[in-house]
Short mmCIF file of C-alpha atoms and ligand atoms in Angstrom, two decimals:
data_model
loop_
_atom_site.label_atom_id
_atom_site.label_comp_id
_atom_site.label_asym_id
_atom_site.label_seq_id
_atom_site.Cartn_x
_atom_site.Cartn_y
_atom_site.Cartn_z
CA MET M 1 205.14 168.02 102.34
CA SER M 2 201.65 167.51 103.73
CA VAL M 3 200.27 163.99 104.15
CA ALA M 4 198.11 162.93 101.20
CA PRO M 5 194.46 162.39 102.12
CA ALA M 6 193.05 158.87 102.50
CA GLY M 7 192.06 157.27 99.25
CA THR M 8 194.63 159.05 97.11
CA ALA M 9 197.42 156.45 97.30
CA LEU M 10 198.47 155.10 93.90
CA ALA M 11 198.11 151.49 92.80
CA GLY M 12 201.46 151.22 91.01
CA GLY M 13 205.04 150.90 92.13
CA ALA M 14 206.44 148.79 94.93
CA ASP M 15 204.20 150.54 97.45
CA GLY M 16 201.03 150.19 95.42
CA PRO M 17 200.17 146.69 96.62
CA ARG M 18 200.40 147.85 100.23
CA ALA M 19 197.80 150.52 99.50
CA LEU M 20 195.65 148.05 97.58
CA ARG M 21 195.54 145.23 100.08
CA PRO M 22 193.20 146.80 102.67
CA PHE M 23 190.93 147.98 99.85
CA LEU M 24 190.82 144.46 98.50
CA ASP M 25 189.74 143.17 101.89
CA THR M 26 186.91 145.67 101.88
CA VAL M 27 185.95 144.80 98.30
CA LEU M 28 185.97 141.05 98.93
CA ASP M 29 183.89 141.44 102.09
CA ALA M 30 181.37 143.60 100.23
CA LEU M 31 181.15 141.07 97.39
CA THR M 32 180.42 138.38 99.97
CA THR M 33 177.75 140.27 101.91
CA GLY M 34 176.17 141.59 98.70
CA ALA M 35 175.78 138.10 97.25
CA GLN M 36 174.41 136.83 100.59
CA ASP M 37 171.84 139.62 100.70
CA ARG M 38 170.73 138.87 97.16
CA SER M 39 170.49 135.13 97.74
CA GLY M 40 169.49 134.32 94.17
CA PRO M 41 170.49 134.93 90.56
CA LEU M 42 169.22 138.52 90.61
CA PRO M 43 167.60 140.92 93.06
CA PRO M 44 163.84 140.57 93.57
CA GLY M 45 161.40 143.39 92.93
CA GLY M 46 162.11 144.45 89.36
CA PRO M 47 163.55 147.74 88.08
CA ASP M 48 161.75 150.10 90.49
CA ALA M 49 162.81 148.25 93.62
CA VAL M 50 166.40 147.92 92.42
CA ALA M 51 166.62 151.59 91.39
CA ARG M 52 165.25 152.62 94.80
CA ALA M 53 167.80 150.46 96.62
CA VAL M 54 170.65 151.95 94.57
CA ARG M 55 169.47 155.51 95.18
CA ASP M 56 168.94 154.95 98.89
CA ALA M 57 172.35 153.40 99.40
CA CYS M 58 174.51 155.46 97.05
CA LEU M 59 173.28 159.06 96.84
CA PRO M 60 174.78 161.59 96.88
CA LEU M 61 177.29 160.39 94.32
CA LEU M 62 179.23 163.63 94.07
CA PRO M 63 179.27 164.84 97.67
CA GLU M 64 181.10 168.05 98.56
CA GLN M 65 183.17 166.11 101.07
CA GLY M 66 184.14 162.55 100.27
CA ALA M 67 182.83 159.66 102.32
CA GLY M 68 186.30 158.07 102.40
CA PRO M 69 187.65 155.04 100.52
CA HIS M 70 186.38 152.18 102.67
CA THR M 71 182.87 153.59 103.02
CA ALA M 72 182.65 154.25 99.29
CA LEU M 73 184.00 150.83 98.35
CA ARG M 74 181.88 148.99 100.91
CA THR M 75 178.68 150.83 100.01
CA LEU M 76 178.93 150.75 96.25
CA VAL M 77 180.39 147.27 95.86
CA HIS M 78 177.85 145.82 98.29
CA THR M 79 175.01 147.58 96.46
CA LEU M 80 176.17 146.36 93.07
CA ALA M 81 176.65 142.81 94.29
CA ALA M 82 173.26 142.77 96.03
CA GLY M 83 171.71 144.12 92.84
CA ALA M 84 173.62 141.98 90.34
CA ALA M 85 172.37 139.48 87.80
CA ASP M 86 175.10 137.00 88.68
CA PRO M 87 176.05 134.54 85.95
CA ALA M 88 177.82 132.40 88.54
CA ASP M 89 174.34 131.36 89.70
CA PRO M 90 173.25 128.40 87.55
CA HIS M 91 169.79 129.94 87.24
CA CYS M 92 171.18 133.08 85.61
CA ALA M 93 171.17 131.81 82.03
CA ALA M 94 169.55 134.34 79.72
CA HIS M 95 172.37 135.73 77.66
CA LEU M 96 175.88 135.10 76.43
CA HIS M 97 176.90 136.62 79.75
CA CYS M 98 179.49 134.38 81.33
CA PRO M 99 180.62 133.85 84.89
CA PRO M 100 184.25 135.00 84.85
CA LEU M 101 186.95 132.79 86.34
CA ALA M 102 188.36 134.02 89.66
CA LEU M 103 191.78 133.55 88.09
CA ALA M 104 191.04 135.90 85.18
CA THR M 105 189.43 138.43 87.50
CA ALA M 106 192.55 138.47 89.68
CA ALA M 107 194.68 139.05 86.58
CA ASP M 108 192.40 141.92 85.62
CA LEU M 109 193.16 143.57 88.93
CA ALA M 110 196.84 143.58 88.00
CA ALA M 111 195.94 145.04 84.61
CA GLY M 112 194.19 147.89 86.39
CA ALA M 113 197.05 148.46 88.81
CA LEU M 114 199.72 148.54 86.10
CA ASN M 115 197.47 150.35 83.63
CA PRO M 116 199.51 149.85 80.49
CA SER M 117 197.93 151.53 77.50
CA MET M 118 198.24 149.51 74.34
CA ASP M 119 198.60 152.38 71.87
CA SER M 120 202.37 152.85 72.12
CA TRP M 121 205.33 150.81 73.23
CA ASP M 122 206.47 153.43 75.75
CA GLN M 123 203.19 152.94 77.66
CA ALA M 124 203.19 149.14 77.53
CA PRO M 125 206.64 147.66 76.91
CA ALA M 126 205.99 144.13 78.24
CA ALA M 127 202.20 144.17 77.83
CA SER M 128 202.48 144.92 74.10
CA GLU M 129 204.81 141.95 73.62
CA LEU M 130 202.49 139.72 75.66
CA GLU M 131 199.59 140.85 73.51
CA VAL M 132 201.33 139.97 70.27
CA LEU M 133 202.44 136.55 71.55
CA THR M 134 199.04 135.64 73.00
CA ALA M 135 197.12 136.91 70.01
CA ARG M 136 199.32 134.82 67.73
CA ALA M 137 198.80 131.72 69.87
CA LEU M 138 195.03 132.14 69.67
CA ALA M 139 195.12 132.97 65.98
CA GLY M 140 197.10 129.77 65.51
CA LEU M 141 194.16 127.81 66.89
CA VAL M 142 191.87 129.44 64.34
CA TYR M 143 194.33 129.11 61.44
CA PRO M 144 196.47 126.04 62.22
CA ALA M 145 197.99 125.86 58.74
CA ALA M 146 198.82 129.56 58.35
CA ASP M 147 202.43 130.79 58.53
CA GLN M 148 201.82 133.99 60.42
CA PRO M 149 198.30 134.14 61.79
CA ASP M 150 197.54 137.14 63.96
CA ALA M 151 194.65 138.54 65.94
CA LEU M 152 193.49 141.94 67.10
CA VAL M 153 192.21 142.31 70.63
CA THR M 154 188.79 143.96 70.70
CA THR M 155 186.01 144.82 73.10
CA GLY M 156 183.95 141.92 71.72
CA GLY M 157 182.07 140.55 68.77
CA THR M 158 180.56 143.88 67.84
CA GLU M 159 183.92 145.60 67.41
CA SER M 160 185.44 142.52 65.75
CA ASN M 161 182.61 142.37 63.22
CA GLN M 162 182.98 146.08 62.51
CA LEU M 163 186.69 145.61 61.88
CA ALA M 164 185.99 142.62 59.63
CA VAL M 165 183.59 144.68 57.51
CA LEU M 166 186.03 147.58 57.41
CA LEU M 167 188.91 145.31 56.34
CA ALA M 168 186.68 143.86 53.61
CA ARG M 169 185.75 147.35 52.43
CA GLU M 170 189.42 148.38 52.31
CA ALA M 171 190.82 145.16 50.82
CA PRO M 172 192.07 145.25 47.22
CA ARG M 173 189.02 144.77 45.04
CA PRO M 174 188.73 142.04 42.48
CA PRO M 175 189.19 143.56 38.98
CA HIS M 176 186.11 144.79 37.06
CA THR M 177 184.02 145.33 40.17
CA THR M 178 181.85 148.36 40.63
CA GLY M 179 179.95 150.02 43.43
CA PRO M 180 180.29 149.67 47.18
CA LEU M 181 180.98 146.45 49.06
CA ARG M 182 177.82 144.36 49.41
CA ILE M 183 177.47 142.28 52.55
CA VAL M 184 175.53 139.02 52.29
CA CYS M 185 174.41 137.49 55.57
CA GLY M 186 171.64 135.34 56.98
CA ALA M 187 168.61 136.49 58.92
CA ASN M 188 170.37 134.63 61.74
CA ALA M 189 173.36 137.04 61.68
CA HIS M 190 174.11 139.22 64.67
CA HIS M 191 172.69 142.75 64.54
CA SER M 192 176.22 144.16 64.73
CA ILE M 193 176.77 143.19 61.07
CA HIS M 194 173.93 145.52 60.08
CA ARG M 195 175.21 148.28 62.32
CA ALA M 196 178.70 147.90 60.88
CA ALA M 197 177.33 148.39 57.37
CA TRP M 198 175.45 151.49 58.54
CA LEU M 199 178.48 152.87 60.39
CA LEU M 200 180.83 152.29 57.47
CA GLY M 201 178.56 153.89 54.90
CA LEU M 202 177.75 150.64 53.11
CA PRO M 203 174.40 149.51 51.73
CA GLU M 204 172.16 147.54 54.06
CA PRO M 205 173.32 143.88 53.99
CA LEU M 206 171.45 141.50 51.73
CA THR M 207 169.80 139.34 54.35
CA LEU M 208 168.93 135.81 53.26
CA PRO M 209 166.13 133.92 54.98
CA THR M 210 167.17 131.20 57.43
CA PRO M 211 163.93 129.33 58.14
CA ASP M 212 165.85 126.40 59.64
CA GLY M 213 168.10 128.67 61.69
CA THR M 214 171.16 128.48 59.42
CA LEU M 215 172.22 129.71 55.99
CA ASP M 216 171.18 127.45 53.15
CA PRO M 217 174.03 127.00 50.63
CA ALA M 218 171.62 126.87 47.65
CA THR M 219 170.14 130.26 48.60
CA VAL M 220 173.61 131.70 49.11
CA HIS M 221 174.71 130.35 45.73
CA THR M 222 171.83 132.04 43.93
CA CYS M 223 172.50 135.33 45.67
CA LEU M 224 176.27 135.32 45.05
CA ALA M 225 175.83 134.32 41.41
CA GLU M 226 173.51 137.24 40.86
CA LEU M 227 175.80 139.70 42.65
CA ALA M 228 178.87 138.48 40.75
CA GLY M 229 177.21 139.71 37.58
CA ARG M 230 176.43 143.11 39.12
CA THR M 231 178.89 144.52 41.66
CA GLY M 232 181.39 141.72 42.23
CA HIS M 233 182.63 143.24 45.50
CA VAL M 234 181.00 141.02 48.10
CA LEU M 235 181.52 139.95 51.70
CA LEU M 236 179.78 136.75 52.71
CA THR M 237 179.27 136.59 56.48
CA ALA M 238 178.47 133.35 58.29
CA THR M 239 177.78 132.72 61.95
CA ALA M 240 179.34 129.93 64.02
CA GLY M 241 177.01 129.97 66.98
CA THR M 242 173.94 132.14 66.51
CA THR M 243 172.96 134.33 69.41
CA ASP M 244 169.39 133.05 69.52
CA ALA M 245 169.90 129.32 69.14
CA GLY M 246 173.63 128.55 69.07
CA ALA M 247 173.32 127.19 65.53
CA LEU M 248 176.33 126.79 63.23
CA ASP M 249 176.12 127.81 59.59
CA PRO M 250 177.55 125.16 57.21
CA LEU M 251 181.06 126.61 57.01
CA PRO M 252 182.71 124.28 54.44
CA ALA M 253 179.89 124.72 51.91
CA LEU M 254 179.86 128.49 52.44
CA ALA M 255 183.64 128.70 52.09
CA ASP M 256 183.36 126.80 48.79
CA LEU M 257 180.72 129.24 47.55
CA ALA M 258 182.76 132.29 48.57
CA ASP M 259 185.74 130.83 46.68
CA LYS M 260 183.71 130.02 43.62
CA HIS M 261 182.16 133.47 43.36
CA GLY M 262 185.23 135.47 44.38
CA ALA M 263 183.58 136.77 47.55
CA ARG M 264 185.39 137.54 50.73
CA PHE M 265 184.39 135.35 53.68
CA HIS M 266 183.95 136.37 57.32
CA VAL M 267 182.86 134.05 60.13
CA ASP M 268 181.35 135.47 63.28
CA ALA M 269 182.39 132.79 65.78
CA SER M 270 181.81 135.06 68.77
CA TYR M 271 179.98 132.28 70.56
CA GLY M 272 181.19 129.05 68.93
CA GLY M 273 184.89 129.93 68.41
CA PRO M 274 186.08 128.50 71.76
CA LEU M 275 185.04 125.01 70.60
CA LEU M 276 188.53 125.13 69.07
CA PHE M 277 189.90 124.41 72.56
CA SER M 278 187.99 121.11 72.74
CA ASP M 279 189.25 117.83 71.29
CA THR M 280 185.68 116.56 71.35
CA HIS M 281 183.92 119.48 69.68
CA ARG M 282 186.55 121.18 67.51
CA THR M 283 185.43 119.40 64.34
CA ALA M 284 182.13 121.31 64.46
CA LEU M 285 184.19 124.29 63.27
CA THR M 286 185.71 122.60 60.23
CA GLY M 287 186.00 125.23 57.49
CA LEU M 288 186.53 128.11 59.92
CA ASP M 289 190.14 128.49 58.78
CA ARG M 290 188.98 129.24 55.24
CA ALA M 291 187.61 132.62 56.33
CA HIS M 292 189.52 135.85 55.67
CA THR M 293 188.56 137.07 59.13
CA VAL M 294 187.15 135.31 62.20
CA THR M 295 185.49 136.89 65.24
CA VAL M 296 185.92 135.09 68.57
CA ASP M 297 184.76 136.24 71.99
CA LEU M 298 186.35 135.00 75.18
CA HIS M 299 183.81 136.75 77.41
CA LYS M 300 181.22 134.13 76.41
CA LEU M 301 182.56 130.55 76.22
CA GLY M 302 185.97 131.63 77.55
CA TRP M 303 185.03 132.78 81.06
CA GLN M 304 186.75 136.16 80.92
CA PRO M 305 185.50 139.32 82.56
CA VAL M 306 184.29 141.77 79.89
CA ALA M 307 185.98 142.75 77.60
CA ALA M 308 187.78 139.95 75.77
CA GLY M 309 187.22 139.90 72.01
CA LEU M 310 189.43 138.89 69.10
CA LEU M 311 189.50 139.25 65.37
CA ALA M 312 191.75 136.57 63.90
CA VAL M 313 193.34 136.80 60.44
CA PRO M 314 195.50 134.29 58.57
CA THR M 315 198.23 136.75 57.55
CA PRO M 316 199.38 140.10 58.91
CA THR M 317 198.87 141.77 55.53
CA THR M 318 195.11 141.47 56.07
CA LEU M 319 195.57 144.15 58.73
CA THR M 320 197.55 146.70 56.67
CA PRO M 321 194.49 148.90 56.00
CA LEU M 322 194.52 149.74 59.71
CA ALA M 323 198.01 151.28 59.58
CA HIS M 324 197.82 154.81 60.85
CA GLN M 325 200.22 157.47 61.99
CA ALA M 326 200.22 159.94 64.85
CA ASP M 327 203.59 161.52 65.39
CA TYR M 328 203.42 161.41 69.19
CA LEU M 329 202.75 157.65 69.21
CA ASN M 330 204.59 156.15 66.24
CA ALA M 331 206.90 158.64 64.54
CA ASP M 332 208.78 157.13 61.59
CA ASP M 333 212.16 157.60 63.21
CA ASP M 334 210.98 155.85 66.39
CA THR M 335 209.67 152.93 64.36
CA GLU M 336 212.90 152.79 62.33
CA ALA M 337 214.87 152.82 65.57
CA GLY M 338 213.01 149.68 66.64
CA LEU M 339 210.09 150.87 68.78
CA PRO M 340 207.13 148.63 67.89
CA ASP M 341 204.29 150.45 66.13
CA LEU M 342 201.06 149.48 67.88
CA LEU M 343 198.61 151.95 66.37
CA GLY M 344 197.58 149.62 63.56
CA ARG M 345 196.35 147.00 66.05
CA SER M 346 193.14 148.82 66.92
CA LEU M 347 190.90 151.71 65.96
CA ARG M 348 190.99 152.74 69.59
CA THR M 349 193.86 154.83 70.99
CA THR M 350 194.10 154.42 74.78
CA ARG M 351 193.40 150.74 75.26
CA ARG M 352 193.23 148.38 78.26
CA PRO M 353 195.57 145.36 78.45
CA ASP M 354 192.69 142.89 78.19
CA ILE M 355 195.22 140.38 76.99
CA LEU M 356 196.66 139.87 80.49
CA LYS M 357 193.65 138.01 81.93
CA ILE M 358 193.38 136.01 78.70
CA ALA M 359 197.08 135.07 78.75
CA VAL M 360 196.92 134.10 82.43
CA THR M 361 193.89 131.88 81.76
CA LEU M 362 195.51 130.17 78.77
CA LYS M 363 198.73 129.56 80.65
CA ALA M 364 197.01 128.35 83.82
CA LEU M 365 194.50 125.98 82.23
CA GLY M 366 196.15 125.19 78.92
CA ARG M 367 194.19 124.26 75.83
CA GLN M 368 192.97 121.06 77.43
CA GLY M 369 191.79 122.80 80.58
CA LEU M 370 189.75 125.27 78.55
CA GLY M 371 188.55 122.46 76.32
CA ASP M 372 187.35 120.63 79.41
CA LEU M 373 185.31 123.68 80.48
CA VAL M 374 183.82 123.86 76.98
CA ASP M 375 182.95 120.14 77.13
CA ARG M 376 181.35 120.43 80.56
CA THR M 377 179.22 123.36 79.47
CA LEU M 378 178.04 121.61 76.31
CA THR M 379 177.25 118.54 78.40
CA ALA M 380 175.12 120.66 80.75
CA ALA M 381 173.13 121.93 77.76
CA ARG M 382 172.56 118.37 76.51
CA THR M 383 171.45 117.33 79.97
CA LEU M 384 168.93 120.16 80.05
CA ALA M 385 167.64 119.13 76.62
CA ASP M 386 167.30 115.52 77.85
CA LEU M 387 165.34 116.65 80.91
CA ILE M 388 163.02 118.74 78.73
CA ASP M 389 162.57 115.90 76.26
CA ALA M 390 161.69 113.49 79.05
CA HIS M 391 159.21 115.92 80.65
CA PRO M 392 155.64 115.62 79.40
CA GLY M 393 154.92 119.29 80.15
CA TYR M 394 157.63 120.74 77.91
CA GLU M 395 158.41 121.14 74.25
CA LEU M 396 162.08 121.25 73.09
CA HIS M 397 162.84 123.44 70.06
CA SER M 398 165.83 121.37 68.89
CA ARG M 399 168.82 119.48 70.21
CA PRO M 400 171.43 122.06 71.27
CA THR M 401 174.47 122.53 69.05
CA LEU M 402 176.32 124.71 71.53
CA THR M 403 174.93 125.60 74.95
CA THR M 404 171.62 127.28 74.09
CA VAL M 405 168.42 125.38 74.79
CA LEU M 406 165.08 126.72 73.53
CA PHE M 407 161.99 125.27 75.14
CA ARG M 408 158.47 126.11 76.28
CA PRO M 409 155.64 124.59 78.25
CA HIS M 410 153.32 122.74 75.86
CA GLY M 411 150.53 124.96 74.63
CA ALA M 412 151.91 128.20 76.14
CA ASP M 413 151.25 131.14 73.81
CA ASP M 414 153.70 134.00 73.26
CA ALA M 415 152.12 136.28 75.85
CA THR M 416 152.21 133.52 78.49
CA LEU M 417 155.89 132.81 77.77
CA ALA M 418 156.81 136.47 78.01
CA THR M 419 154.96 136.69 81.32
CA ILE M 420 156.68 133.59 82.73
CA ARG M 421 160.05 135.11 81.88
CA ARG M 422 159.27 138.48 83.43
CA THR M 423 157.75 136.95 86.55
CA LEU M 424 160.86 134.85 87.17
CA LEU M 425 162.94 138.03 86.75
CA THR M 426 160.79 140.11 89.05
CA GLU M 427 160.76 137.47 91.75
CA GLY M 428 164.52 137.10 91.45
CA HIS M 429 164.28 133.34 90.93
CA ALA M 430 165.72 132.85 87.45
CA VAL M 431 167.10 134.81 84.51
CA LEU M 432 165.98 133.19 81.28
CA GLY M 433 166.14 134.72 77.82
CA ARG M 434 163.68 134.72 74.94
CA ALA M 435 164.10 133.91 71.27
CA THR M 436 161.69 134.39 68.40
CA THR M 437 161.93 131.74 65.68
CA PRO M 438 159.66 130.91 62.72
CA THR M 439 157.74 128.69 65.17
CA GLY M 440 157.05 131.56 67.57
CA LEU M 441 158.46 132.60 70.90
CA TRP M 442 160.60 130.30 73.08
CA LEU M 443 162.22 130.50 76.47
CA LYS M 444 165.98 130.49 76.07
CA ALA M 445 168.50 129.01 78.50
CA THR M 446 172.03 129.99 77.53
CA LEU M 447 174.24 127.82 79.72
CA LEU M 448 177.73 129.22 80.28
CA ASN M 449 178.46 127.99 83.78
CA PRO M 450 180.74 124.96 83.48
CA HIS M 451 179.95 123.88 87.04
CA THR M 452 176.19 123.61 86.54
CA GLN M 453 174.86 120.29 87.88
CA PRO M 454 171.86 118.29 86.67
CA GLY M 455 170.06 119.15 89.92
CA ASP M 456 170.34 122.88 89.10
CA LEU M 457 168.65 122.22 85.78
CA THR M 458 165.85 120.19 87.34
CA THR M 459 165.18 123.09 89.73
CA LEU M 460 165.19 125.53 86.85
CA LEU M 461 162.50 123.53 85.06
CA LYS M 462 160.48 123.31 88.29
CA LEU M 463 160.65 127.10 88.62
CA VAL M 464 159.25 127.53 85.12
CA GLU M 465 156.61 124.90 85.81
CA GLY M 466 155.58 126.72 88.97
CA HIS M 467 154.89 129.85 86.92
CA THR M 468 153.03 128.17 84.09
CA PRO M 469 149.25 128.65 84.18
CA ARG M 470 147.32 125.38 83.84
C1 LIG Z 1 177.63 138.15 71.36
C2 LIG Z 1 177.68 138.15 69.90
C3 LIG Z 1 178.14 139.27 69.20
C4 LIG Z 1 178.45 140.57 69.88
O1 LIG Z 1 179.53 140.46 70.70
P1 LIG Z 1 179.79 141.51 71.87
O2 LIG Z 1 180.94 140.89 72.55
O3 LIG Z 1 178.54 141.53 72.68
O4 LIG Z 1 180.09 142.81 71.25
C5 LIG Z 1 178.28 139.16 67.84
N1 LIG Z 1 177.94 138.03 67.19
C6 LIG Z 1 177.46 136.95 67.83
C7 LIG Z 1 177.10 135.74 67.04
C8 LIG Z 1 177.31 136.98 69.21
O5 LIG Z 1 176.82 135.91 69.85
#
C-alpha cells in the first residue's frame, strides 16, 4: 500500500490524536499570532481592507496542488484571527455574540474528532444518551415542577422559535376554533417569530405596540379577547430578554392571560434564559415555567461556541408532532428491538453533537459556576450604566435588566450616532451596536464577557467621547 499523502490522516481512532496534535500546535500558534497582529477588538480599515487582506493571504483557495496541511492551517487560521471581531475583547460588545469558554471550545474539538451524528443511535450511541440526559437536566431548570421536562438541541433561538411555532400549529386545537393559528407578539419580539410564521404558512403575527419596550398586559388582554371570539387558535409569544434592550416581558401576567383566553404560550428566553443558573437573578424569570415552550440560547449568556440552542418543553408529549419515520434511520423493528429513535428530536437529519461542549461546561462549572458568570456579567452592565449616569456628557436610556446598556452622548442626533459607531468599527477600536427605540437611535453595548473590568468600561466611554463632535 502506498503512503497516504500529508493532511489525509483521520481524526478518529486511537491514532487520531497523534495526527491531530501537531495540527493543534499550528492552530494554536496561528490563533496567537493572529490576535497579536490584530491588537484590538476587530481589524482596522473596514470591509475593503479586510477583504483585501483575506484575498492576498488566502487565494487561490482551490489550487491544483495543495499547499499542505500546516501551510493551509497557519495561513487561514492566522488570517481569520487577524481579521476577527473577537468577543473576548471587552470592547467587542455589539451583539449577543459571546466569547466562548476555552473549556467548551476544547470539548468542541472532541465533538469534531468523534463526529457522532445525532440522527440515529448507530451513529451516536453514547452521544445520543448524553444529549438526552443533558437536555433533561437543562429542561429541569426551566420547568422545576414538571415530571418529565425535555429539551431539543437546536442551532439557536431562530430554530427554537420556529419549532415552537410549528409545535403550536400542530398541537391539538381547542374545540370550536377556526382558521389558521394566529401568533400574537410584541413589537419587541425577535424577527425570527415573523419569519417562522412566513415559513410555516401562517398569517403575519399580530404585532402589539411596546412603547415602553415590553408587552403591556392590558393591550394583550384586549387582543386575546377579540381573537377568542374569532379564531380561537392563538399562540401568545413573549420575550425574556429583548435583543435590542434586554427587557423582560411581564411573564406571570402574560401567562395568566394566555390561560384565561385559552391561548398557547411561548417564551423566547434566548437571551435571558441563563438567569436560571443564578441564585441572585433567577426570580426575574418567574412565570417562565408556565409556558408551553421555552427558547434558551447558550451561545449568548452561556459562553458556548456557536451553535448551542435549546427548546425546552414541560412534557415529552409536546414533541410528538415531530415524530417522523425514515426506514434507514428508525425502522419499526429496530425501535421495537430497543434502538432509540432520535429522528423526532430535530427537523435536521445529520446533526452535530453540540451537546458535548454544553455538558462539559455544566459538569465543570456546575450551576453555581455558571450562575457566577451570569452575575459577573450583569454586574459589569450595571457598572457601565453607573459610569454613564455619573458622566455629564452621556445620556442613559434605562437601567439595564440584563447586560444591554443603551446610551448616547447628550445632544447627538441619529446621524452622528451612526457615524460614531462606524468610525469606531473602521478604526478597529470598538464594536458597539445600535438600537432604535421610540426615543430615537442609541448606541448599544451588549456585555457578555464575564471578565470585563470597570477600567475596560471607562476606556470604552473615552473612545466614544473621543469620536463625538463638540
Ligand atoms: C438571539 C436571539 C434570537 C435568535 O437566536 P439565534 O441563536 O441567533 O438564532 C431569538 N430571539 C432573541 C430574543 C434573541 O436575542
